[in-house]
Amino acid sequence: MITVIMTAEVSKMADYIICNGKIVNGKNEAPFEGNIIIEGSRIKEITKTTEFPSDFPTERILDAKGGYVTPGFIDIHRHGDWQALENGDDELLNRQGLTTVVNGNCGLSVAPVGTEHQKEILGFISSVTGNPPEKYIKEDKSCPAAESFHAYMDALKATKRSVNTGMLAGNGTIRACAAGYRTGSLTKEELRTAWKQIEESLDAGALGISLGIAYAPEFEYDEKSLIEVLSPLKDTGIPITTHVRSEGDSLIESQKEVLHAAKALHIPLHISHVKCIGKKNWGTKCEEALRLFAQARAEGVQLDFDLYPYLTGSTQLVHVLPPECQKGGTDEIIRRLKDRTYRKHLTEVLKTPSDEFENIVELAGFDQIYASTLHTEKYKAYAGKTIQEIADFTGNDPYDTLYDILIEENCQVTMLDTIASEEDMLHFLKDEYANLISDAIYPAGGKYHPRVYAAFPKVLTDYVRDRQIFTIEEAVYKMTGRAAKPLHLDRGVLEAGKAADINIFHLENLKVKADFDDPDQFCEGFDYVLTGGKIAVRDDRWTNTGSGEVLVRK
């Protein structure tokens, strides 16, 4: 051990010294023993010694007691747009070691929605983002904080959080702001409006543009029109993140679509929550996708991807319907679902394998599709049940049950769907270009997915400690240094001059409590979590430090 004693000058200026820890620096390097000196919101120095001045105040010594010291975890894929404006999820974030999050994903950001289509847009995405906090809603039910990206970012900057927060501008929201949920191509005027919203969002600090090509209204774009609407990004180096059109039978074709767009625009591409949906696609499309990614990089595309550590996903229940049924927005969807002739046609479509859309009903089955948020008197008692179970309870056909639920609930239903293979998931996660996310959504009412509370500790407890699939440095890298790269975040590593976003924990003490039966449970076992040099968690007790920063594109 190197026994370098810190100078008196350093000790006097330091706010905290972290000692007796095994430092995992976020660079996929082996842990080493040492001290971390924190001054203000930054790391002043890292020394490979466990000694410190004897006169240093004991209350400013954070003794890791042989535990791991890591960068704060970074989750670049959440949907807590509204939560961020009221500190609604700060505690659950910090208590799983998260110090940096990015919202606005999958094209479904809550801004910019403008005024003309605002109510419809915010209603349509509420099963993912929840509803605006009451303090942001005016008497006429409008929400000025969502009208423009500038307005949203102003509201975010006024909120003192204990996590650093970045935001993507959703391409789906931008299209809906310009043209609502109508079918067909954008007019020249609507296209100019979309371009203006993209440019204004980037000017307001958006870290990039997120796409949700599987969702209304973005599924109206073909490859050519997608490239056209994103043309303000050409040659800028500004990244796009994307939920591809299909993660099932047409996975490879869908990935090629966005790769072509990124190549044409000469911009970085990040593919969100990579998976292969449907048993018939397990074990084959994973390898094919990774070969496709490698080929794209060889051709000059800057490409990486993320995934969450669960086999069950979560999104809008309306997403199981084919695009033909979702066209025109909620009112049109409900009108179609009330038409008995159309329902008969729709049932035949959902029973048939398709290359045209992601047919989750056919790929997963009604016994693997759960209605996790239900609000009406007729159905709320069935929240958390599968569509098949609800059909059995009510004595109805599962297809009719699906349609009736969507009608009764005005399409504002969140689902859980068990769709993926663990073998595929681990194969993707082991790739050097993969980072970990949660894809946490925040529907109004009903049950959350446990990944909201526990995605990152789940990897540490399950895949590092218990099953030893990853080393601690590999797993931490995918949560920190690797996770910072796609959106160019100046976070995720422990080195002098970097932000003092730091976790201290003993791997043997980490406990994931959130599960599908009771998801709203905090993780346990974090000795310390620091955001910007301030202690947000000490021995599982949380305080809102207000030391988080709003991260903007620079």
Coordinates of C-alpha atoms in Angstrom, one line a residue:
M1 CA 0.0 0.0 0.0
I2 CA 1.2 3.5 -0.9
T3 CA 1.2 5.6 2.3
V4 CA 1.1 9.2 0.9
I5 CA -0.2 11.6 3.5
M6 CA -2.4 14.4 2.2
T7 CA -1.1 17.9 2.6
A8 CA -2.5 20.2 5.2
E9 CA -3.8 22.5 2.5
V10 CA -5.9 19.8 0.9
S11 CA -7.3 18.6 4.2
K12 CA -8.3 22.1 5.2
M13 CA -10.2 22.7 2.0
A14 CA -11.8 19.3 1.7
D15 CA -15.5 18.9 2.5
Y16 CA -15.4 15.1 2.7
I17 CA -12.8 12.3 2.6
I18 CA -14.1 8.9 1.5
C19 CA -11.7 6.3 3.0
N20 CA -11.3 2.5 3.4
G21 CA -13.2 1.8 0.1
K22 CA -12.6 -0.3 -2.9
I23 CA -12.8 2.2 -5.7
V24 CA -14.6 1.2 -8.9
N25 CA -13.9 4.1 -11.2
G26 CA -16.5 3.7 -13.9
K27 CA -13.9 2.9 -16.6
N28 CA -14.2 -0.9 -16.5
E29 CA -11.0 -1.1 -14.5
A30 CA -10.3 -3.4 -11.5
P31 CA -11.2 -2.0 -8.1
F32 CA -8.4 -0.4 -6.0
E33 CA -8.0 0.8 -2.5
G34 CA -7.8 4.5 -1.9
N35 CA -9.2 7.8 -0.7
I36 CA -11.4 10.3 -2.5
I37 CA -11.1 13.9 -1.5
I38 CA -14.2 16.0 -2.2
E39 CA -14.2 19.8 -2.4
G40 CA -17.5 21.5 -3.1
S41 CA -19.3 19.7 -5.9
R42 CA -16.2 18.1 -7.4
I43 CA -13.6 15.4 -6.8
K44 CA -10.4 17.2 -5.8
E45 CA -8.1 14.2 -5.7
I46 CA -8.0 10.4 -5.6
T47 CA -5.1 8.9 -3.7
K48 CA -4.1 5.3 -3.5
T49 CA -3.8 5.4 0.2
T50 CA -6.0 4.7 3.2
E51 CA -4.4 7.3 5.4
F52 CA -5.5 10.8 6.1
P53 CA -4.6 13.6 8.5
S54 CA -5.3 12.8 12.1
D55 CA -6.8 16.2 12.7
F56 CA -9.4 16.0 9.9
P57 CA -13.0 16.4 11.4
T58 CA -14.5 13.0 11.9
E59 CA -18.0 14.2 10.8
R60 CA -16.5 14.8 7.4
I61 CA -15.0 11.4 7.0
L62 CA -17.1 8.9 5.1
D63 CA -15.8 5.5 6.0
A64 CA -16.6 3.0 3.3
K65 CA -15.5 0.2 5.7
G66 CA -14.3 -2.0 2.9
G67 CA -17.3 -1.5 0.7
Y68 CA -17.4 -0.4 -2.9
V69 CA -17.1 3.2 -4.0
T70 CA -18.5 3.9 -7.4
P71 CA -19.7 6.8 -9.6
G72 CA -23.4 7.6 -9.1
F73 CA -25.5 5.5 -11.4
I74 CA -26.8 7.0 -14.6
D75 CA -30.2 6.1 -16.1
I76 CA -30.6 7.7 -19.6
H77 CA -34.0 6.2 -20.2
R78 CA -36.9 7.1 -17.9
H79 CA -40.3 8.7 -18.4
G80 CA -40.4 10.8 -15.3
D81 CA -41.0 14.1 -17.1
W82 CA -43.7 15.2 -14.7
Q83 CA -42.1 13.6 -11.6
A84 CA -39.0 15.8 -12.2
L85 CA -41.1 19.0 -11.7
E86 CA -42.2 18.1 -8.2
N87 CA -39.3 15.9 -6.8
G88 CA -41.8 13.1 -7.1
D89 CA -39.2 10.3 -7.6
D90 CA -36.0 11.7 -6.1
E91 CA -36.0 9.4 -3.1
L92 CA -36.6 6.2 -5.0
L93 CA -33.9 7.3 -7.5
N94 CA -31.3 8.1 -4.9
R95 CA -32.1 5.0 -2.8
Q96 CA -31.1 2.8 -5.8
G97 CA -27.9 4.7 -6.3
L98 CA -29.1 6.9 -9.2
T99 CA -27.7 10.4 -9.3
T100 CA -28.4 11.2 -13.0
V101 CA -31.5 10.6 -15.1
V102 CA -32.7 11.5 -18.5
N103 CA -36.4 11.8 -19.4
G104 CA -38.4 12.5 -22.6
N105 CA -37.7 9.1 -24.2
C106 CA -39.5 7.1 -26.9
G107 CA -40.7 10.2 -28.7
L108 CA -43.2 10.8 -25.8
S109 CA -41.8 13.9 -24.0
V110 CA -44.4 16.1 -22.3
A111 CA -43.1 19.1 -24.2
P112 CA -43.4 20.8 -26.6
V113 CA -47.2 20.3 -27.0
G114 CA -48.3 23.8 -28.0
T115 CA -51.9 24.8 -27.3
E116 CA -54.1 23.5 -30.2
H117 CA -53.4 19.7 -29.5
Q118 CA -52.2 20.0 -25.9
K119 CA -55.1 18.2 -24.2
E120 CA -55.1 15.3 -26.6
I121 CA -51.3 14.8 -26.5
L122 CA -51.0 14.9 -22.7
G123 CA -53.9 12.5 -22.4
F124 CA -52.5 10.1 -25.0
I125 CA -49.1 9.8 -23.2
S126 CA -50.5 9.9 -19.6
S127 CA -50.3 6.1 -19.4
V128 CA -46.5 6.5 -19.7
T129 CA -45.8 9.9 -18.1
G130 CA -48.7 10.3 -15.8
N131 CA -50.5 13.7 -15.5
P132 CA -49.1 17.2 -14.9
P133 CA -48.7 18.2 -11.3
E134 CA -51.6 20.3 -10.1
K135 CA -49.5 23.4 -9.6
Y136 CA -48.8 23.5 -13.3
I137 CA -52.4 23.3 -14.4
K138 CA -54.4 26.5 -14.9
E139 CA -58.1 27.0 -14.3
D140 CA -58.8 26.4 -18.0
K141 CA -57.0 23.0 -17.6
S142 CA -54.1 24.2 -19.8
C143 CA -50.5 23.5 -18.8
P144 CA -48.2 26.3 -19.9
A145 CA -45.1 24.4 -18.7
A146 CA -45.7 21.9 -21.5
E147 CA -46.4 24.4 -24.3
S148 CA -42.7 24.8 -25.3
F149 CA -39.5 23.0 -24.5
H150 CA -38.2 26.3 -23.1
A151 CA -41.1 26.5 -20.7
Y152 CA -40.6 23.0 -19.5
M153 CA -36.8 23.5 -19.0
D154 CA -37.5 26.7 -17.1
A155 CA -39.9 24.8 -14.8
L156 CA -37.3 22.1 -14.4
K157 CA -34.5 24.6 -13.5
A158 CA -36.8 26.0 -10.8
T159 CA -37.1 22.6 -9.2
K160 CA -34.3 21.8 -6.7
R161 CA -33.7 18.1 -7.1
S162 CA -31.3 15.6 -5.5
V163 CA -30.5 14.1 -8.9
N164 CA -29.1 15.5 -12.0
T165 CA -31.7 15.7 -14.8
G166 CA -31.5 15.9 -18.5
M167 CA -34.2 15.9 -21.1
L168 CA -34.8 14.7 -24.7
A169 CA -37.3 16.2 -27.0
G170 CA -39.8 13.7 -28.3
N171 CA -40.2 13.5 -32.1
G172 CA -43.7 12.0 -31.6
T173 CA -44.8 14.9 -29.4
I174 CA -43.3 17.3 -31.9
R175 CA -45.3 15.8 -34.8
A176 CA -48.5 15.8 -32.7
C177 CA -47.8 19.4 -31.8
A178 CA -47.6 20.3 -35.5
A179 CA -50.4 18.1 -36.8
G180 CA -52.2 16.3 -34.0
Y181 CA -52.8 12.6 -34.5
R182 CA -54.2 12.8 -38.0
T183 CA -53.2 10.3 -40.7
G184 CA -51.0 11.0 -43.8
S185 CA -47.9 13.0 -44.5
L186 CA -47.2 16.4 -43.0
T187 CA -48.0 19.4 -45.1
K188 CA -45.2 21.8 -45.9
E189 CA -46.4 24.2 -43.1
E190 CA -46.7 21.3 -40.6
L191 CA -43.2 20.2 -41.5
R192 CA -41.8 23.7 -41.0
T193 CA -43.6 23.8 -37.6
A194 CA -41.9 20.5 -36.7
W195 CA -38.5 21.7 -37.7
K196 CA -39.0 24.9 -35.7
Q197 CA -39.9 22.8 -32.6
I198 CA -36.9 20.6 -33.0
E199 CA -34.6 23.7 -33.3
E200 CA -36.2 25.5 -30.4
S201 CA -36.0 22.3 -28.2
L202 CA -32.3 22.0 -29.0
D203 CA -31.8 25.7 -28.2
A204 CA -33.5 25.2 -24.9
G205 CA -31.0 22.4 -23.9
A206 CA -32.5 19.1 -25.2
L207 CA -29.7 16.5 -25.1
G208 CA -31.0 15.0 -28.3
I209 CA -34.2 14.0 -30.1
S210 CA -36.0 10.8 -29.1
L211 CA -38.0 8.7 -31.5
G212 CA -40.9 6.3 -30.9
I213 CA -41.6 5.0 -34.4
A214 CA -43.8 2.2 -33.0
Y215 CA -46.2 4.7 -31.5
A216 CA -48.8 7.1 -32.9
P217 CA -48.3 9.5 -34.6
E218 CA -44.7 8.7 -35.5
F219 CA -45.6 5.4 -37.2
E220 CA -47.0 7.7 -40.0
Y221 CA -43.4 8.3 -41.1
D222 CA -41.7 6.1 -43.6
E223 CA -37.9 6.1 -43.9
K224 CA -37.8 9.0 -46.3
S225 CA -40.2 11.3 -44.4
L226 CA -38.4 10.4 -41.1
I227 CA -35.1 11.6 -42.6
E228 CA -36.9 14.7 -43.8
V229 CA -38.4 15.7 -40.5
L230 CA -35.0 15.1 -38.7
S231 CA -33.1 17.1 -41.3
P232 CA -32.3 20.0 -38.9
L233 CA -29.9 17.5 -37.2
K234 CA -27.9 16.7 -40.3
D235 CA -24.1 16.9 -39.6
T236 CA -24.6 18.4 -36.2
G237 CA -23.4 15.4 -34.1
I238 CA -26.6 15.7 -32.0
P239 CA -27.8 12.1 -31.2
I240 CA -31.1 10.5 -31.8
T241 CA -32.4 7.8 -29.5
T242 CA -35.1 5.5 -30.8
H243 CA -37.8 3.0 -29.9
V244 CA -37.7 1.1 -33.2
R245 CA -40.9 0.3 -35.2
S246 CA -40.9 -3.4 -34.2
E247 CA -38.9 -5.5 -31.7
G248 CA -40.6 -8.7 -32.9
D249 CA -40.7 -10.4 -36.3
S250 CA -39.5 -7.3 -38.1
L251 CA -36.8 -6.4 -35.6
I252 CA -33.9 -6.4 -38.1
E253 CA -35.8 -4.4 -40.7
S254 CA -36.8 -1.9 -38.1
Q255 CA -33.2 -1.5 -36.9
K256 CA -32.1 -1.0 -40.5
E257 CA -34.6 1.7 -40.9
V258 CA -33.1 3.9 -38.2
L259 CA -29.6 3.0 -39.2
H260 CA -30.3 4.3 -42.7
A261 CA -31.6 7.5 -41.2
A262 CA -28.6 8.0 -39.0
K263 CA -26.3 7.3 -41.8
A264 CA -28.1 9.7 -44.2
L265 CA -28.0 12.5 -41.6
H266 CA -24.5 11.7 -40.4
I267 CA -25.5 11.7 -36.7
P268 CA -25.1 9.4 -33.7
L269 CA -27.7 6.7 -33.1
H270 CA -28.7 5.1 -29.8
I271 CA -31.2 2.3 -30.0
S272 CA -33.4 2.1 -26.9
H273 CA -34.3 -1.0 -24.8
V274 CA -33.1 -3.6 -27.3
K275 CA -34.9 -7.0 -27.1
C276 CA -36.3 -9.8 -29.3
I277 CA -40.0 -10.2 -28.7
G278 CA -41.6 -13.6 -29.2
K279 CA -40.3 -17.1 -28.5
K280 CA -39.9 -17.8 -32.2
N281 CA -37.4 -14.9 -32.4
W282 CA -35.3 -15.8 -29.3
G283 CA -31.8 -17.0 -29.8
T284 CA -31.6 -16.0 -33.5
K285 CA -32.4 -12.3 -34.0
C286 CA -30.1 -11.3 -31.1
E287 CA -27.0 -12.5 -33.0
E288 CA -28.3 -11.0 -36.3
A289 CA -28.9 -7.7 -34.6
L290 CA -25.4 -7.5 -33.1
R291 CA -23.8 -8.4 -36.5
L292 CA -25.9 -5.6 -38.1
F293 CA -24.7 -3.2 -35.4
A294 CA -21.0 -4.1 -36.0
Q295 CA -21.4 -3.7 -39.7
A296 CA -23.0 -0.3 -39.3
R297 CA -20.1 0.9 -37.1
A298 CA -17.7 -0.4 -39.7
E299 CA -19.5 1.8 -42.2
G300 CA -19.1 4.8 -40.0
V301 CA -22.3 5.0 -38.0
Q302 CA -21.8 6.0 -34.4
L303 CA -24.1 3.4 -32.7
D304 CA -24.7 2.1 -29.3
F305 CA -27.8 0.8 -27.4
D306 CA -29.3 0.1 -24.0
L307 CA -31.6 -2.4 -22.3
Y308 CA -33.3 -3.1 -19.0
P309 CA -32.7 -6.2 -16.8
Y310 CA -36.3 -7.6 -16.9
L311 CA -38.1 -10.0 -19.2
T312 CA -41.3 -8.1 -18.7
G313 CA -41.8 -4.7 -20.3
S314 CA -44.3 -1.9 -19.9
T315 CA -46.0 0.6 -22.1
Q316 CA -49.5 1.7 -23.3
L317 CA -52.0 -1.1 -23.7
V318 CA -53.2 0.6 -26.9
H319 CA -49.8 -0.3 -28.4
V320 CA -51.0 -3.8 -29.0
L321 CA -53.4 -2.5 -31.7
P322 CA -52.1 -2.3 -35.3
P323 CA -51.3 1.2 -36.7
E324 CA -54.5 1.1 -38.8
C325 CA -56.5 1.1 -35.7
Q326 CA -54.5 3.8 -33.9
K327 CA -54.7 6.4 -36.7
G328 CA -56.4 9.6 -35.8
G329 CA -56.0 9.6 -32.1
T330 CA -58.0 8.4 -29.1
D331 CA -61.5 9.4 -30.4
E332 CA -61.0 7.6 -33.6
I333 CA -59.6 4.5 -31.9
I334 CA -62.6 4.3 -29.7
R335 CA -65.0 4.9 -32.6
R336 CA -63.4 1.9 -34.4
L337 CA -63.5 -0.3 -31.3
K338 CA -67.2 0.3 -30.9
D339 CA -67.9 -0.9 -34.5
R340 CA -68.8 -4.6 -34.3
T341 CA -67.8 -5.2 -37.9
Y342 CA -64.4 -3.6 -37.4
R343 CA -63.9 -5.6 -34.2
K344 CA -64.3 -8.8 -36.1
H345 CA -61.7 -7.7 -38.7
L346 CA -59.4 -6.5 -35.9
T347 CA -59.6 -9.9 -34.1
E348 CA -58.5 -11.6 -37.3
V349 CA -55.6 -9.2 -37.7
L350 CA -54.4 -9.8 -34.1
K351 CA -54.6 -13.6 -34.5
T352 CA -52.3 -13.5 -37.5
P353 CA -48.5 -13.2 -37.4
S354 CA -47.4 -9.9 -39.1
D355 CA -44.4 -8.3 -40.6
E356 CA -46.4 -5.0 -40.8
F357 CA -46.5 -4.2 -37.1
E358 CA -45.4 -5.5 -33.7
N359 CA -48.2 -8.0 -32.9
I360 CA -47.7 -8.4 -29.2
V361 CA -51.0 -10.3 -28.9
E362 CA -49.7 -13.0 -31.2
L363 CA -46.1 -12.9 -30.0
A364 CA -46.8 -12.9 -26.2
G365 CA -50.5 -14.0 -25.8
F366 CA -53.2 -12.6 -23.6
D367 CA -51.9 -14.6 -20.6
Q368 CA -48.7 -12.5 -20.7
I369 CA -50.3 -9.1 -21.1
Y370 CA -51.3 -7.4 -17.8
A371 CA -53.5 -4.4 -17.4
S372 CA -51.5 -2.7 -14.7
T373 CA -53.4 0.6 -14.5
L374 CA -57.2 0.7 -14.6
H375 CA -59.2 3.7 -13.3
T376 CA -62.9 3.1 -14.0
E377 CA -65.4 1.6 -11.5
K378 CA -66.0 -1.2 -14.0
Y379 CA -62.4 -2.4 -14.3
K380 CA -60.2 -0.9 -11.5
A381 CA -60.6 -4.0 -9.4
Y382 CA -58.8 -6.0 -12.1
A383 CA -55.6 -3.9 -12.1
G384 CA -52.6 -6.2 -12.2
K385 CA -54.5 -9.0 -13.9
T386 CA -53.8 -10.4 -17.4
I387 CA -56.3 -9.7 -20.2
Q388 CA -57.0 -13.5 -20.2
E389 CA -57.7 -13.5 -16.4
I390 CA -60.1 -10.5 -16.8
A391 CA -61.8 -12.2 -19.7
D392 CA -62.2 -15.4 -17.5
F393 CA -63.5 -13.4 -14.6
T394 CA -66.1 -11.5 -16.7
G395 CA -67.0 -14.5 -18.9
N396 CA -66.0 -12.7 -22.1
D397 CA -63.7 -13.4 -25.1
P398 CA -60.2 -12.0 -24.5
Y399 CA -60.3 -10.0 -27.7
D400 CA -63.6 -8.3 -26.8
T401 CA -62.3 -7.8 -23.3
L402 CA -59.3 -5.9 -24.7
Y403 CA -61.5 -3.7 -26.8
D404 CA -64.0 -3.1 -24.0
I405 CA -61.2 -2.1 -21.5
L406 CA -59.7 0.4 -24.0
I407 CA -63.1 1.9 -24.7
E408 CA -64.1 2.2 -21.0
E409 CA -60.7 3.5 -19.9
N410 CA -60.5 6.0 -22.9
C411 CA -57.3 4.2 -24.0
Q412 CA -55.4 5.4 -20.9
V413 CA -54.3 2.0 -19.7
T414 CA -50.7 0.8 -19.0
M415 CA -49.8 -2.8 -19.6
L416 CA -47.0 -5.1 -18.5
D417 CA -46.0 -7.7 -21.0
T418 CA -43.7 -10.7 -20.6
I419 CA -42.0 -10.8 -23.9
A420 CA -38.2 -11.4 -23.8
S421 CA -35.6 -14.1 -23.2
E422 CA -33.0 -13.9 -20.4
E423 CA -30.4 -15.5 -22.7
D424 CA -30.9 -12.8 -25.3
M425 CA -30.9 -10.1 -22.6
L426 CA -27.6 -11.2 -21.2
H427 CA -26.1 -11.6 -24.6
F428 CA -27.0 -8.0 -25.5
L429 CA -25.9 -6.6 -22.1
K430 CA -22.4 -8.2 -22.4
D431 CA -21.8 -6.3 -25.6
E432 CA -19.2 -3.5 -25.2
Y433 CA -21.6 -0.9 -26.6
A434 CA -24.5 -1.7 -24.3
N435 CA -25.5 0.3 -21.2
L436 CA -28.1 -0.4 -18.5
I437 CA -31.4 1.5 -18.2
S438 CA -34.7 1.1 -16.4
D439 CA -37.3 2.4 -19.0
A440 CA -39.3 3.4 -15.9
I441 CA -42.8 4.7 -16.7
Y442 CA -45.0 6.6 -14.3
P443 CA -48.7 6.0 -15.2
A444 CA -51.4 7.8 -13.3
G445 CA -52.8 5.3 -10.8
G446 CA -52.3 1.5 -10.7
K447 CA -49.1 -0.5 -10.2
Y448 CA -45.6 0.5 -11.3
H449 CA -43.2 -1.9 -12.8
P450 CA -40.5 -2.8 -10.2
R451 CA -37.8 -1.4 -12.5
V452 CA -39.0 2.0 -11.4
Y453 CA -37.4 1.3 -8.0
A454 CA -34.8 -1.4 -8.6
A455 CA -33.4 -1.9 -12.1
F456 CA -29.8 -1.0 -11.3
P457 CA -29.4 -2.8 -7.9
K458 CA -31.1 -5.9 -9.5
V459 CA -28.1 -6.3 -11.8
L460 CA -25.7 -5.9 -8.8
T461 CA -27.5 -8.4 -6.6
D462 CA -28.5 -10.9 -9.3
Y463 CA -25.9 -10.8 -12.0
V464 CA -22.8 -9.8 -10.0
R465 CA -23.2 -11.0 -6.4
D466 CA -25.5 -14.1 -6.7
R467 CA -24.8 -15.5 -10.2
Q468 CA -21.4 -13.9 -10.9
I469 CA -22.2 -13.3 -14.6
F470 CA -20.6 -9.9 -14.5
T471 CA -17.7 -8.6 -12.4
I472 CA -18.4 -5.5 -10.3
E473 CA -16.3 -3.3 -12.6
E474 CA -18.2 -4.6 -15.7
A475 CA -21.6 -3.9 -14.2
V476 CA -20.7 -0.5 -12.8
Y477 CA -19.2 0.5 -16.1
K478 CA -22.6 -0.2 -17.9
M479 CA -24.3 1.9 -15.2
T480 CA -21.9 4.8 -15.3
G481 CA -19.1 5.5 -17.7
R482 CA -20.7 3.6 -20.6
A483 CA -24.1 5.1 -19.8
A484 CA -22.7 8.6 -20.0
K485 CA -21.4 8.2 -23.6
P486 CA -24.5 8.2 -25.8
L487 CA -25.7 11.7 -24.7
H488 CA -22.3 13.1 -24.0
L489 CA -22.8 13.5 -20.3
D490 CA -19.9 14.7 -18.3
R491 CA -20.6 12.2 -15.6
G492 CA -20.0 8.6 -14.8
V493 CA -16.3 8.3 -13.8
L494 CA -14.3 8.9 -10.6
E495 CA -11.4 11.1 -11.3
A496 CA -10.1 14.5 -10.2
G497 CA -12.1 17.4 -11.5
K498 CA -15.3 15.3 -12.1
A499 CA -18.6 15.8 -10.4
A500 CA -18.8 14.2 -6.9
D501 CA -21.7 11.9 -7.7
I502 CA -20.7 8.9 -5.7
N503 CA -22.2 5.7 -4.2
I504 CA -20.8 3.7 -1.3
F505 CA -22.2 0.2 -0.6
H506 CA -21.4 -3.3 0.4
L507 CA -22.5 -5.8 -2.2
E508 CA -23.5 -8.3 0.4
N509 CA -25.9 -5.8 2.0
L510 CA -27.8 -4.7 -1.1
K511 CA -31.4 -5.8 -1.1
V512 CA -33.9 -5.5 -3.9
K513 CA -37.4 -5.5 -2.4
A514 CA -39.6 -4.3 -5.3
D515 CA -41.3 -7.1 -7.2
F516 CA -44.4 -7.4 -9.5
D517 CA -46.7 -8.1 -6.5
D518 CA -45.5 -5.1 -4.5
P519 CA -43.3 -2.9 -6.7
D520 CA -43.4 0.3 -4.6
Q521 CA -40.6 -0.6 -2.3
F522 CA -37.2 1.1 -1.9
C523 CA -34.0 -0.7 -2.3
E524 CA -31.8 -1.2 0.8
G525 CA -28.1 -1.3 1.5
F526 CA -26.7 2.0 0.3
D527 CA -24.3 3.4 2.9
Y528 CA -24.0 6.7 1.1
V529 CA -25.2 8.4 -2.1
L530 CA -23.8 11.8 -2.9
T531 CA -25.1 14.1 -5.6
G532 CA -22.8 17.0 -6.4
G533 CA -20.8 16.5 -3.2
K534 CA -23.9 16.6 -0.9
I535 CA -25.1 13.5 1.0
A536 CA -28.5 12.5 -0.4
V537 CA -28.6 9.0 1.3
R538 CA -26.9 8.0 4.5
D539 CA -27.6 4.4 5.7
D540 CA -30.8 4.2 3.6
R541 CA -32.1 7.5 5.0
W542 CA -32.8 10.1 2.3
T543 CA -32.7 13.9 2.3
N544 CA -33.4 16.2 -0.6
T545 CA -30.0 17.9 -1.0
G546 CA -31.2 20.1 -3.9
S547 CA -27.7 19.7 -5.3
G548 CA -28.7 18.1 -8.6
E549 CA -28.0 20.0 -11.8
V550 CA -30.1 20.4 -14.9
L551 CA -28.0 18.9 -17.7
V552 CA -28.2 20.6 -21.1
R553 CA -26.5 20.0 -24.4
K554 CA -23.4 22.1 -24.8

